[in-house]
XYZ file of C-alpha atoms in Angstrom:
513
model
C 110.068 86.804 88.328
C 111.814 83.241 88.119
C 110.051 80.831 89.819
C 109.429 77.561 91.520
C 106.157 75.074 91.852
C 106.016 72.942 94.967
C 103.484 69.315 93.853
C 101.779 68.637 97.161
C 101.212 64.736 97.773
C 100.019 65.609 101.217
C 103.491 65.796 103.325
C 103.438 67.517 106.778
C 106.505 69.558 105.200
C 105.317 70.736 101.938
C 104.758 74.204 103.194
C 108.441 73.739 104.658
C 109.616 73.525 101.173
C 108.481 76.407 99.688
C 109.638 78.609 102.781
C 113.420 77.408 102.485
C 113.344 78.393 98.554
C 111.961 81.470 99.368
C 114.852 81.726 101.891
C 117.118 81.237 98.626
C 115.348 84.687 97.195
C 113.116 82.637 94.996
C 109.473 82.760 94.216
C 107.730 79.372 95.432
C 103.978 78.589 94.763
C 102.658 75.223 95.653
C 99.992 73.388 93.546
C 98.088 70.152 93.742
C 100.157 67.019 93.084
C 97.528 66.996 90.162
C 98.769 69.982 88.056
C 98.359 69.071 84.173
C 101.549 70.151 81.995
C 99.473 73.255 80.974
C 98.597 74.528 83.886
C 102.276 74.419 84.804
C 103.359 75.931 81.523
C 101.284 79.009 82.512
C 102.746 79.436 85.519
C 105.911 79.343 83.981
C 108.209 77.445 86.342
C 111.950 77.269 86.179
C 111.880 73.836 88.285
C 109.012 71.406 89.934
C 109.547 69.390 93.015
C 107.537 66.816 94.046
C 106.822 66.772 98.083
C 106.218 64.056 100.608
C 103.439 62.182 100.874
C 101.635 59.597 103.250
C 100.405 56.883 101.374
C 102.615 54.154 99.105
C 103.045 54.632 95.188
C 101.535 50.831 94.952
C 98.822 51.327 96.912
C 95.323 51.239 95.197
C 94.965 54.997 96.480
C 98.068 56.186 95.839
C 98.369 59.255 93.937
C 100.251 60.219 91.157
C 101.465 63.180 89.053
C 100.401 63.355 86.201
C 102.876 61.908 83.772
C 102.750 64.755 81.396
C 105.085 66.615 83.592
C 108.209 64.511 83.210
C 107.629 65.673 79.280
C 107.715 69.643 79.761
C 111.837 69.735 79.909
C 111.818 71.342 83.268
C 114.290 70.261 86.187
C 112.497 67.514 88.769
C 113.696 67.160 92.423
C 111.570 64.437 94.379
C 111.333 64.521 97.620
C 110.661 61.016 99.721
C 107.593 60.223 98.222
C 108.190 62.591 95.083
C 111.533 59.851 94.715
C 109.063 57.346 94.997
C 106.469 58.957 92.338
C 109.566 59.471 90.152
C 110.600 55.604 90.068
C 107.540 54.278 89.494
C 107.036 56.380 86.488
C 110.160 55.018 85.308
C 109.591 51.338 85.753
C 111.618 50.974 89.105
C 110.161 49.030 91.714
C 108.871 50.915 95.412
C 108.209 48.381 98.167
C 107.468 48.569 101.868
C 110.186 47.765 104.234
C 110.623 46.136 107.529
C 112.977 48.459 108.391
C 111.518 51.740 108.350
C 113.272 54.989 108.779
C 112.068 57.710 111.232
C 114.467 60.707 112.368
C 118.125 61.024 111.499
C 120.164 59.180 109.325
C 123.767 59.286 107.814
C 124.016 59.306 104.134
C 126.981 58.251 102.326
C 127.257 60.077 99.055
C 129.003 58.476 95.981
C 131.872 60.021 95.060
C 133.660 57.598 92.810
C 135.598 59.343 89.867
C 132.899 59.858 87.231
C 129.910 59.219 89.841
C 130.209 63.184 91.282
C 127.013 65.429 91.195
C 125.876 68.498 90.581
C 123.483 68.168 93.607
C 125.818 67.104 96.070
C 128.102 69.535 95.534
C 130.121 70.579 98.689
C 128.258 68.347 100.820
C 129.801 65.917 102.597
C 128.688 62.267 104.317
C 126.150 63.983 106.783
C 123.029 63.597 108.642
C 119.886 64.008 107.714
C 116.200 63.683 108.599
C 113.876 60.325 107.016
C 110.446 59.633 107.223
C 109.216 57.004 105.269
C 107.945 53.213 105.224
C 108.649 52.769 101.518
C 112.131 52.242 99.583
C 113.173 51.968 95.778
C 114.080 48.325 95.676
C 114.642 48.643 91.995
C 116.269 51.670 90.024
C 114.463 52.624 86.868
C 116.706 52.024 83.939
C 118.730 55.410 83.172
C 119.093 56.170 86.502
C 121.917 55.793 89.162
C 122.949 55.785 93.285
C 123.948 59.352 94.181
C 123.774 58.409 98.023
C 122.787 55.777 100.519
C 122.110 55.238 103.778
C 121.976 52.619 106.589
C 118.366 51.047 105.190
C 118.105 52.697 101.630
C 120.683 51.746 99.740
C 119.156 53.866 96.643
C 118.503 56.820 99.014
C 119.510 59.468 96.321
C 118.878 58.831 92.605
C 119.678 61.079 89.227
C 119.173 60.794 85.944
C 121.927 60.088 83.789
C 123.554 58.695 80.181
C 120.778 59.171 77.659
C 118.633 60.899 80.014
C 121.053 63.292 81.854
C 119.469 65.615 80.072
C 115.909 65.266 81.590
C 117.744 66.429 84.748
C 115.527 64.062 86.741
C 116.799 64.276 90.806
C 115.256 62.057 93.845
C 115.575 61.996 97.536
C 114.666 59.526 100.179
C 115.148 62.152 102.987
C 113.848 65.512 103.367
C 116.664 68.559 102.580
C 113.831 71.205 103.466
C 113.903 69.539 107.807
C 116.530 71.433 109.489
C 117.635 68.557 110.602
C 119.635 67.731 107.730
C 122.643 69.589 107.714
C 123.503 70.787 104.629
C 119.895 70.517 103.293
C 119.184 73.995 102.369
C 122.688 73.925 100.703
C 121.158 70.966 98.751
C 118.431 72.789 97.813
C 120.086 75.673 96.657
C 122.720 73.217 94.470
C 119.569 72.068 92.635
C 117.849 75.023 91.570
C 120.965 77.682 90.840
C 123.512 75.312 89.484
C 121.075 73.210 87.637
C 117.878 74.743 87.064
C 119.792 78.124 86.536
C 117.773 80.306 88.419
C 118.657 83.946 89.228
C 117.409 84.824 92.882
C 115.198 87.546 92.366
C 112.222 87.225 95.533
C 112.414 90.154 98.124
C 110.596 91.815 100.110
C 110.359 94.993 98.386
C 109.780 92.436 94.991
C 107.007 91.346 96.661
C 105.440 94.412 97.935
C 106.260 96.005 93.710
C 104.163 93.325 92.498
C 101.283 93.405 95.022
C 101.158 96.959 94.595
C 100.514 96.344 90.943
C 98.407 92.977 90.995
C 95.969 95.192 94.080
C 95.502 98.028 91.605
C 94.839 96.076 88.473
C 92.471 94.599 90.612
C 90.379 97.061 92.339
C 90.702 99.534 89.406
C 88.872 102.539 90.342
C 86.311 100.682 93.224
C 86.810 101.276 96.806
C 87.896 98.837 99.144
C 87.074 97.834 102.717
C 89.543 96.618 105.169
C 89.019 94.875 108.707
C 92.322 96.172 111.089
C 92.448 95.035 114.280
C 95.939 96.469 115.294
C 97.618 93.274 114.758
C 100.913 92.291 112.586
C 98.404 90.193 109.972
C 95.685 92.887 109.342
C 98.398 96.204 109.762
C 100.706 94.702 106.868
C 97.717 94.142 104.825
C 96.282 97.779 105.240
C 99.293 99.321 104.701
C 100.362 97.290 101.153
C 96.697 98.244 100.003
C 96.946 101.772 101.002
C 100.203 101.897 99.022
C 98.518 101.126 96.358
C 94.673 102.296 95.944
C 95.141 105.637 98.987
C 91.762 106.621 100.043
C 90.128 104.558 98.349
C 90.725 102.133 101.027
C 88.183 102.390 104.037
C 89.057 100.543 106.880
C 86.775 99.374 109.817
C 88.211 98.367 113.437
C 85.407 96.165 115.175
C 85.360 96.240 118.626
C 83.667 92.534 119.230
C 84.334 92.438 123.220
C 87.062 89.645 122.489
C 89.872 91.503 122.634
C 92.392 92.274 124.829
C 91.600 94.358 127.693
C 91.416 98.281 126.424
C 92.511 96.736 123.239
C 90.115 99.015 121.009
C 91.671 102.258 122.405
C 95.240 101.489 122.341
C 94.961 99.897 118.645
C 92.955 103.537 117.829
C 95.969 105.208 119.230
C 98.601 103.924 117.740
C 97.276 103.495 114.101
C 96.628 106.686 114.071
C 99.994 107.470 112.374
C 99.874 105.586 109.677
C 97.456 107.754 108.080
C 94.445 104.954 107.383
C 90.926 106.388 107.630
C 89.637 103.724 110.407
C 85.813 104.076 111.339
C 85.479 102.523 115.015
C 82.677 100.236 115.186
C 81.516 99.296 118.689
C 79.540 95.465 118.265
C 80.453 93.856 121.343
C 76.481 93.249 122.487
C 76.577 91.605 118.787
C 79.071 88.953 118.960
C 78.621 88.277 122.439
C 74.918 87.778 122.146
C 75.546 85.400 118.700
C 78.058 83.485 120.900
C 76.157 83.220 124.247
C 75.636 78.960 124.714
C 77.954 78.250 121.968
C 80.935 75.596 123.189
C 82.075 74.119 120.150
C 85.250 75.900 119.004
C 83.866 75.703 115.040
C 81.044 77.040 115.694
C 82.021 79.885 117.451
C 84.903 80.332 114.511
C 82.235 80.248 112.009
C 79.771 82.228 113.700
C 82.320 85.420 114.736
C 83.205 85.030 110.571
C 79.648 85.762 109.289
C 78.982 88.686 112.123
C 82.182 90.411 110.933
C 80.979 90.147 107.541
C 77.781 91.240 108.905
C 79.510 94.545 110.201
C 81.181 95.356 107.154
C 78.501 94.907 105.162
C 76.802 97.561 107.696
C 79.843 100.150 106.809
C 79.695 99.598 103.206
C 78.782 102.199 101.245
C 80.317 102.013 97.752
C 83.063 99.452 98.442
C 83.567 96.177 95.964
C 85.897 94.537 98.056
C 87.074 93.223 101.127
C 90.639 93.601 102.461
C 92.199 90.396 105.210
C 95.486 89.514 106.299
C 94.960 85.773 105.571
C 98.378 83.968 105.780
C 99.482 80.427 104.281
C 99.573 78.940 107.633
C 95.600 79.900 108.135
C 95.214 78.307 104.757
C 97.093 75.475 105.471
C 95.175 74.746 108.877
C 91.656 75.184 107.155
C 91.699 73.433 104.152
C 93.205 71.223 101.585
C 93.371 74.089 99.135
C 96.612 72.883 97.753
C 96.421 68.949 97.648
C 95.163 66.466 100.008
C 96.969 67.766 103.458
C 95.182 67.329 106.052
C 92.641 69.610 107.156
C 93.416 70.649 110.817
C 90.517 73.202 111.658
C 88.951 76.198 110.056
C 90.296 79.394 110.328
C 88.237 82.577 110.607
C 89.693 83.994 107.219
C 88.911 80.896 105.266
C 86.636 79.129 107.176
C 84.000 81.291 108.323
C 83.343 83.232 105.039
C 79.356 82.870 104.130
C 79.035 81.118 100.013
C 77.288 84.448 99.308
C 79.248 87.631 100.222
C 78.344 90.680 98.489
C 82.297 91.462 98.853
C 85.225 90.221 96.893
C 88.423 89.203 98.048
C 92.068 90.798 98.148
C 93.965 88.746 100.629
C 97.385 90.499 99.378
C 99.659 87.997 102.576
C 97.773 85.039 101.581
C 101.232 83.327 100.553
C 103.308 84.363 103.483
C 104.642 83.083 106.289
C 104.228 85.795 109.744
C 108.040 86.305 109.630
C 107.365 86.931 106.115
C 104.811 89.545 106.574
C 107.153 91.055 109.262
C 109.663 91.517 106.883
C 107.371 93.198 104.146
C 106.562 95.394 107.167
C 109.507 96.570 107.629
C 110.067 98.041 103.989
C 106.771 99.429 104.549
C 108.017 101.159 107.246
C 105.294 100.266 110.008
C 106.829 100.873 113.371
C 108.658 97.698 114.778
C 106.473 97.827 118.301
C 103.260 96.881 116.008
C 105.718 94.247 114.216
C 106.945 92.458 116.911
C 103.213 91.966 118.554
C 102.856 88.587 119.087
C 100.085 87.005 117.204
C 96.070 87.208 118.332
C 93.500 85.385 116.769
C 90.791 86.645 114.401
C 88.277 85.035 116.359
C 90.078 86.573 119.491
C 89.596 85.826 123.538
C 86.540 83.215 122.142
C 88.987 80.819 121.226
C 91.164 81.043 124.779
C 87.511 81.069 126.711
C 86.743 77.440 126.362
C 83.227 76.339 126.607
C 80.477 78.822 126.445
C 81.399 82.279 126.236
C 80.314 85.364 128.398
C 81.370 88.803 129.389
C 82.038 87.630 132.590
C 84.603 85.065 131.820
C 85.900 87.533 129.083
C 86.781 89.901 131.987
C 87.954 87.395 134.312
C 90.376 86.226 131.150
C 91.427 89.686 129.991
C 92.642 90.753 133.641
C 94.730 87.795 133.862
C 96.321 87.871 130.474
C 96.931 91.582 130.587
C 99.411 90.638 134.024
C 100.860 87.610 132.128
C 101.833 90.100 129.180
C 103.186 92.612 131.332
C 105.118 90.519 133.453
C 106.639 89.441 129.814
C 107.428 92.818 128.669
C 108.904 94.111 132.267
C 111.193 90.778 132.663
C 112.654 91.183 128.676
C 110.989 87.952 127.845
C 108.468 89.840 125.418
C 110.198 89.569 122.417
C 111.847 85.861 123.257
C 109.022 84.318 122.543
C 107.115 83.696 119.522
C 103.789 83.667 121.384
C 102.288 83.790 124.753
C 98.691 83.918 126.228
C 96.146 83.145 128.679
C 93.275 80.389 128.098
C 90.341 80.063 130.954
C 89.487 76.737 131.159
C 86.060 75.477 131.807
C 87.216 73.446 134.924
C 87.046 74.929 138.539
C 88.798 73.885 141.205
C 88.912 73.941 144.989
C 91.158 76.234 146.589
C 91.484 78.560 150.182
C 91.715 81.352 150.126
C 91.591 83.419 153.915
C 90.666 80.254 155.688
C 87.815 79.918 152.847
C 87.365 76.927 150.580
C 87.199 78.172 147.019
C 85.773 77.128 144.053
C 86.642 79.189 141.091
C 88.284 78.516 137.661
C 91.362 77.486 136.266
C 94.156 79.399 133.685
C 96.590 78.073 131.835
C 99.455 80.023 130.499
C 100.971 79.281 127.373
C 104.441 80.283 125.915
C 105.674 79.231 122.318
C 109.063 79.433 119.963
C 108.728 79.683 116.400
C 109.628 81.002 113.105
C 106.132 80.706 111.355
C 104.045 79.648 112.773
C 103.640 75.708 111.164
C 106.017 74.061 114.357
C 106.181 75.735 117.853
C 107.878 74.591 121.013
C 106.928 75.769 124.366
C 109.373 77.819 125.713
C 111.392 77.470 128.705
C 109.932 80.471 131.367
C 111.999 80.651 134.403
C 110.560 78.564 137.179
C 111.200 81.709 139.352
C 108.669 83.749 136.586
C 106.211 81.588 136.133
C 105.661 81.220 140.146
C 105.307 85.217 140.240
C 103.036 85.155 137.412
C 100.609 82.476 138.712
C 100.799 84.307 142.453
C 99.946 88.070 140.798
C 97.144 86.675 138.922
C 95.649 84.435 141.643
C 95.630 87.384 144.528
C 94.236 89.877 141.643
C 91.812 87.978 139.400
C 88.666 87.332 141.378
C 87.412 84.152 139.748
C 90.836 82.216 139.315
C 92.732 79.817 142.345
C 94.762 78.118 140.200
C 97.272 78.461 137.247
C 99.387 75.616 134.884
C 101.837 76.017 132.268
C 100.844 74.474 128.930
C 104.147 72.896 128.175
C 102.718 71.154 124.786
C 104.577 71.224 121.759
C 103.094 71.947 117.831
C 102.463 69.138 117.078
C 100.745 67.203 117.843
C 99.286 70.392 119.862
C 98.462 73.016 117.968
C 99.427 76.874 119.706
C 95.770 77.533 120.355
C 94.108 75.498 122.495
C 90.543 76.238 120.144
């Protein structure tokens, strides 16, 4: 399989990258801005880009590829500070401006007879989306102007004369933003016409080599799989089970964080799929662990070493240990990649104890949730259990904030289970990427017959997304929203008063823990 290797200098948008190639049909991994030549030549790239970054090339911690890489013949697009990386390895100049550029931008390409590129190819003078301080002041000799724009004259830079054939590419702007226009058209001009790749990423590619890696892997051991009925954990199951059969064993835990008769609808309805699922009832368990615990790590942390605790209780010959970890819970935990910034731990990566008597096979680790969707669908999993809208490992602990209890867990799984259903019956289900309750640790006063009141506050939240990485909250009708917050208030003892979380990702994130 032809592929592509992403450099991470730390940009909010590296991940962003590597999704739109995939888009193209093409295998993306990314790797630390660090790589050394042979660690690239194993992976065997077609192409290397270099991502964002948010530090200067001249600073005295700036960071730098290593210069080996310019050496290994391979195509280079650089991305803002990738452009940046590239002309200071070349003896240009990078200096800080006055003038910074933040949001759109027209570029002007060059398209003087003898001055046309490969790169900008069918794309005209067009917007796009900036983000930098820095600008190439100075070109680095065998180099020329592709484009400009209002404050960076040198805005798009290539390789050319006696080094045309290093096929050397930089950008001050950032083709993988929707924002520019005919970015993903950019994209695609660099890495079929001039890298010469052959789109050959799929779904069903995907799911061919998985099944292979999975069985190579777990040879003739057993395996042991955590399903909770979501899209995450059901993808995961099902790819294994493709590929080992029974030897898979998975294990529903019932922690008493889930949604209200979660554990017997989930039972119901994976029931087709023909998984052997043992049931295993440890609510007491996690709720006791969790009982005085506020701080949302170290309730992460501790609900990631009791389900490892409960596996370990089910295991009876099994070597390893099944999740449906995603890039976006890798992203979030930690720098795994290159130095982005960690944003909080994630029960799949962040909870894990040093010493687990279980080995890994995280077969969605690179994916993005519409990603895993689509796998699901070849698969053939039913689209009701597709289009389920995400629900944390760590569950209702993370939408209880504060200390956690069965009380409040009751109080917050009535009320969600009437936001949800108000969702489903109105047609606004399946409009939204996600949407849940979160019980605040706030109460308020209220009346209610003639009585003052002073009980605890909800807060709905609705999102739009694609994967996850950016959300938006979405747009309920007013009219919706006031029959939502009037159901839940007259039926949820405990709660007088509901808000709408109308925060966007980011600077929020979609959880609120």
């Amino acid at each position: 399989m032809q592929s592509v290797l992403v450099l991470d200098f730390g940009s909010q948008y590296t991940q962003l990258i590597a999704r739109r190639i995939r888009e193209l049909g093409i295998y993306s991994e990314i790797l630390p801005y660090s790589t050394t030549p042979d660690t690239i030549r194993e992976h065997n790239p077609r192409a290397i880009i270099l991502s964002g970054g948010p530090i200067s090339v001249y600073g005295e911690s700036a960071i730098l590829p290593n210069p080996g890489i310019f050496s290994l013949g391979l195509p280079i697009l650089g991305i803002c500070y990738g452009l940046q990386a590239i002309t200071n390895h070349f003896g240009g100049a990078v200096e800080g401006s006055s003038k910074q550029e933040f949001g759109r931008a027209k570029i002007l390409v060059d398209r003087k007879e003898g001055h046309e590129s490969i790169l900008f190819e069918g794309i005209p003078d067009s917007d796009v989306w900036m983000s930098h301080g820095d600008k190439v002041t100075r070109m680095p000799e065998g180099f020329r102007i592709t484009a400009s724009s209002g404050n960076s004259e040198m805005c798009a830079i290539e390789s050319y004369g006696q080094k045309a054939a290093l096929k050397i590419y930089g950008l001050q702007f950032h083709p993988e933003v929707q924002h520019s226009l005919y970015g993903k058209q950019l994209l695609a001009n660099f890495l079929l016409n001039i890298a010469g790749i052959t789109p050959d990423w799929s779904s069903k590619s995907f799911i061919d080599h998985q099944i292979e890696d999975i069985r190579e892997r777990a040879g003739n051991d057993t395996v042991i799989c955590g399903i909770s009925g979501g899209v995450d954990s059901t993808v995961a199951a099902v790819l294994v089970s493709r590929a080992i059969g029974k030897q898979l064993h998975c294990v529903f835990v019932d922690n008493g964080l889930l949604r209200k008769n979660e554990a017997e609808k989930v039972m119901k309805f994976l029931k087709p799929l023909g998984l052997k699922i043992t049931l295993a009832n440890s609510r007491d368990l996690f709720l006791g662990r969790l009982k005085g615990v506020a701080s949302p790590e170290k309730k992460r942390k501790i609900i990631g070493r009791t389900f490892i605790r409960v596996f370990e209780e089910h295991i009876h010959e099994e070597k390893f240990l099944v999740q449906g970890t995603l890039y976006p819970d890798v992203i979030e935990s930690i720098s795994v990649k290159g130095p982005s910034e960690t944003i909080k731990s994630h029960h799949n990566v962040g909870g894990l104890p040093k010493r687990m008597k279980l080995k890994l096979i995280e077969p969605l680790r690179e994916l993005f949730k519409d990603e895993v969707r689509a796998v699901g669908r070849e698969l053939g999993i039913d689209e009701n259990i597709l289009m389920r809208h995400p629900f944390p490992g760590p569950g209702l602990a993370v939408r209880v904030l504060g200390s956690v209890n069965p009380e409040r867990v009751e109080i917050l799984q009535n009320a969600d289970e009437i936001f949800i259903e108000e969702l489903k019956s109105s047609g606004l289900y399946q409009q939204v990427w996600q949407a849940f309750s979160v019980l605040l640790p706030v109460q308020s006063v209220g009346v209610m017959g003639d009585k003052r009141t002073y009980e605890n506050v909800l807060a709905l939240r609705a999102v739009e997304s694609t994967d996850g990485m950016t959300a938006d909250w979405a747009h309920l009708p007013h009219e919706f929203l006031g029959h939502v917050s009037n159901r839940i208030i007259n039926e949820v003892r405990g709660i007088n008063r509901v808000a709408y979380d109308i925060s966007s990702k980011p600077p929020a994130t979609i959880e609120w823990e």
